[in-house]
Coordinates of C-alpha atoms in Angstrom, one line a residue:
M27 CA 3.6 16.6 31.6
F28 CA 2.5 13.5 29.9
L29 CA 1.9 11.2 33.5
K30 CA 0.8 14.7 34.9
A31 CA -2.5 14.7 32.5
I32 CA -3.3 11.5 32.0
K33 CA -3.9 11.3 35.6
Q34 CA -5.7 14.7 35.9
E35 CA -7.9 13.0 33.6
L36 CA -8.2 9.6 34.5
V37 CA -11.3 9.6 36.8
P38 CA -14.1 11.6 35.5
A39 CA -13.2 10.0 32.2
E40 CA -13.3 6.6 33.1
R41 CA -17.0 7.3 35.4
L42 CA -18.3 8.9 32.2
I43 CA -17.7 5.2 30.8
N44 CA -18.4 3.5 33.2
H45 CA -21.6 4.8 34.2
G46 CA -24.2 1.9 35.3
A47 CA -21.5 -1.0 34.6
S48 CA -19.7 -3.6 36.3
G49 CA -17.4 -6.9 35.8
R50 CA -16.4 -7.6 32.9
S51 CA -18.5 -5.0 30.3
R52 CA -16.7 -2.0 33.1
W53 CA -13.1 -3.8 32.3
C54 CA -14.0 -3.3 28.2
R55 CA -14.8 -0.1 28.6
F56 CA -12.0 1.3 30.2
R57 CA -9.7 0.1 27.4
V58 CA -11.3 2.7 25.3
C59 CA -10.9 5.3 27.9
Y60 CA -7.5 4.4 27.5
V61 CA -6.6 4.9 24.3
L62 CA -8.6 8.3 24.3
R63 CA -6.9 9.2 27.5
R64 CA -3.5 8.7 25.8
I65 CA -5.0 10.5 22.4
K66 CA -6.0 13.6 24.7
A67 CA -2.3 13.4 26.5
K68 CA -1.1 14.1 22.5
R69 CA -3.3 16.9 21.6
I70 CA -2.4 18.7 24.8
L71 CA 1.3 17.9 24.1
D72 CA 0.6 19.3 21.1
G73 CA -0.9 22.4 22.7
A74 CA -3.7 22.2 23.6
S75 CA -5.4 23.4 26.5
H76 CA -6.6 21.0 29.6
S77 CA -10.2 21.9 29.4
A78 CA -10.5 21.8 25.1
A79 CA -8.4 18.5 25.3
N80 CA -11.2 17.4 28.2
L81 CA -13.6 18.6 26.2
W82 CA -13.1 16.6 23.0
S83 CA -12.1 13.4 25.1
R84 CA -15.7 14.1 26.5
K85 CA -17.5 14.3 23.2
I86 CA -15.5 10.9 21.7
L87 CA -16.6 9.3 24.9
R88 CA -20.4 9.8 24.8
H89 CA -20.7 9.3 21.3
L90 CA -19.4 6.4 21.7
Y91 CA -21.5 5.3 24.9
K92 CA -24.3 6.3 23.1
R93 CA -23.6 4.4 19.8
T94 CA -23.1 1.0 20.9
S95 CA -24.9 -1.7 23.4
H96 CA -22.8 -2.8 26.4
R97 CA -22.8 -5.6 24.8
D98 CA -20.4 -4.7 22.3
F99 CA -18.8 -1.8 23.2
N100 CA -15.6 -2.9 23.3
M101 CA -14.7 -4.4 20.0
Q102 CA -17.2 -2.2 17.7
S103 CA -16.0 1.2 19.4
L104 CA -12.3 0.7 19.8
R105 CA -12.3 -0.7 16.5
F106 CA -13.7 3.1 15.5
V107 CA -11.3 4.7 17.8
T108 CA -8.5 2.5 16.1
V109 CA -9.1 3.2 12.5
A110 CA -10.3 6.3 12.8
I111 CA -6.6 7.2 14.1
L112 CA -5.3 5.5 11.0
L113 CA -6.7 7.5 9.1
L114 CA -6.0 10.8 10.1
G115 CA -2.7 9.9 11.8
I116 CA -3.2 11.5 14.7
A117 CA -0.7 9.4 16.6
N118 CA 2.9 9.6 14.8
T119 CA 5.0 7.9 17.1
K120 CA 4.6 4.3 18.8
A121 CA 4.9 6.0 21.9
F122 CA 1.1 7.3 21.1
F123 CA 0.2 4.9 19.4
T124 CA -0.1 2.0 22.4
E125 CA 0.5 -1.9 22.1
E126 CA -3.1 -2.6 22.5
Q127 CA -4.2 0.1 19.8
H128 CA -1.5 -1.4 17.6
E129 CA -2.8 -4.9 18.0
I130 CA -6.5 -4.2 17.3
A131 CA -5.3 -2.4 14.2
K132 CA -3.1 -5.8 13.2
N133 CA -6.0 -8.0 13.9
L134 CA -8.5 -6.2 11.4
A135 CA -5.5 -5.9 8.7
D136 CA -5.3 -9.3 9.2
A137 CA -9.3 -10.0 9.3
C138 CA -9.4 -8.5 5.6
E139 CA -5.9 -10.0 4.5
K140 CA -7.6 -13.6 5.2
E141 CA -11.0 -12.6 3.9
L142 CA -9.3 -11.1 1.0
G143 CA -6.8 -13.5 0.3
L144 CA -4.0 -11.1 -0.2
E145 CA -0.7 -10.2 1.1
V146 CA 0.1 -7.5 3.6
P147 CA 3.6 -6.5 4.8
A148 CA 3.8 -7.5 8.7
D149 CA 4.4 -3.9 9.3
F150 CA 1.4 -2.9 7.5
V151 CA -0.7 -1.2 10.3
T152 CA 2.8 1.1 10.7
K153 CA 2.8 2.3 6.9
M154 CA -0.4 3.3 7.0
R155 CA -0.9 5.0 9.9
L156 CA 2.3 7.1 8.0
A157 CA 1.1 6.6 4.6
D158 CA 4.1 4.8 3.7
P159 CA 4.2 5.4 -0.5
S160 CA 5.1 1.6 -0.5
L161 CA 1.5 0.7 0.1
D162 CA 1.0 2.1 -3.6
N163 CA -0.2 -1.3 -4.5
E164 CA -3.3 -3.6 -5.2
E165 CA -2.3 -5.8 -2.2
S166 CA -2.3 -2.9 0.4
K167 CA -5.4 -0.4 -1.4
C168 CA -7.5 -3.1 -1.4
T169 CA -6.7 -4.6 2.7
I170 CA -7.1 0.1 3.2
Q171 CA -10.8 -0.8 1.1
C172 CA -11.8 -3.6 4.1
M173 CA -11.1 -2.0 6.7
F174 CA -12.7 1.2 5.4
A175 CA -15.8 -0.2 4.6
K176 CA -16.1 -1.7 7.9
V177 CA -16.3 1.2 9.8
G178 CA -18.2 2.6 7.3
F179 CA -16.1 5.2 5.9
T180 CA -16.7 3.6 2.3
D181 CA -19.2 1.8 0.1
A182 CA -18.4 -2.2 0.3
E183 CA -18.9 -2.2 -3.1
T184 CA -18.1 -0.3 -4.9
G185 CA -15.3 2.4 -2.4
V186 CA -17.0 5.5 -2.7
A187 CA -16.7 8.0 0.0
N188 CA -19.1 8.0 2.6
R189 CA -19.6 11.7 3.0
A190 CA -21.8 11.5 5.5
V191 CA -20.7 9.0 7.9
V192 CA -17.1 10.8 7.9
A193 CA -18.3 14.0 8.9
Q194 CA -20.5 12.6 11.6
K195 CA -17.8 10.6 13.2
L196 CA -15.1 13.2 13.0
S197 CA -17.9 15.4 14.2
K198 CA -17.6 13.7 17.4
G199 CA -14.1 14.9 18.5
N200 CA -13.6 18.3 16.8
P201 CA -15.8 20.8 15.7
V202 CA -18.2 20.1 13.1
E203 CA -17.4 22.9 10.3
K204 CA -13.8 21.3 9.8
A205 CA -15.2 17.6 9.7
E206 CA -17.3 19.1 7.3
Q207 CA -14.4 21.0 5.5
F208 CA -12.3 17.8 5.9
A209 CA -15.1 15.5 4.2
D210 CA -15.8 17.4 1.2
L211 CA -12.7 18.2 0.2
C212 CA -12.0 14.0 0.0
A213 CA -15.3 13.6 -1.1
N214 CA -15.0 12.3 -4.8
N215 CA -12.1 10.0 -4.3
E216 CA -11.8 9.2 -7.5
G217 CA -10.1 5.7 -8.6
E218 CA -10.7 2.6 -11.4
S219 CA -11.1 0.2 -8.3
K220 CA -12.9 0.7 -5.0
C221 CA -9.7 -0.4 -3.7
D222 CA -7.9 2.6 -5.7
K223 CA -10.9 4.9 -4.3
A224 CA -10.2 3.6 -0.8
Y225 CA -6.5 4.3 -1.3
S226 CA -7.6 8.1 -3.1
L227 CA -9.2 8.8 0.7
H228 CA -6.8 7.6 2.2
Q229 CA -4.3 9.8 0.7
C230 CA -5.9 12.9 0.8
Y231 CA -6.8 12.8 4.3
H232 CA -3.3 12.4 5.5
K233 CA -2.8 15.6 2.8
N234 CA -5.5 17.4 4.3
K235 CA -4.9 16.9 8.2
S236 CA -4.1 20.0 9.2
I237 CA -7.5 21.3 8.9
F238 CA -7.8 20.0 12.5
D239 CA -4.4 21.5 13.6

């Protein structure tokens, strides 16, 4: 069923994202398309209809295509998709968290680790995806804050959740009312430091992600 779902949805998604592109830029955007197809297949396996999953994917792809130039589509868009997956915990097994996706998330975490001069576990990305309680430490919290700030979920200086950005980005692949409800629940992410606030936001999302079930 998983492979059948991918084959059935492959052509329309690729046509949408590759329209008007060629060469290297087309290959870059195809990788974004690949990640989204895997997530969509997960939704189908979880009980969503093919039409609902296809509509969800098209909305995400249109959003990504419109918000970036052809030149920077790959890294900026795929980075957003990857961090959103980490945030929401959409992929709970390695089978649906692809090797490429895992590597992109790890590169982003590594960049934050280097930028902040911190040291986090080698399996940080996996632990973040699963909301592992061992991340309740200063180094991990600040790395999460750095990653969230880079995609606009939190303010880089204060760590305060950017409710409008969270609601807007999540609404691209989900019902608007659910995205708004989700953002409202976690908008007041409290903490003594910006890192504590980002970690609070991360925990809040994992506690309330059932809204999208």
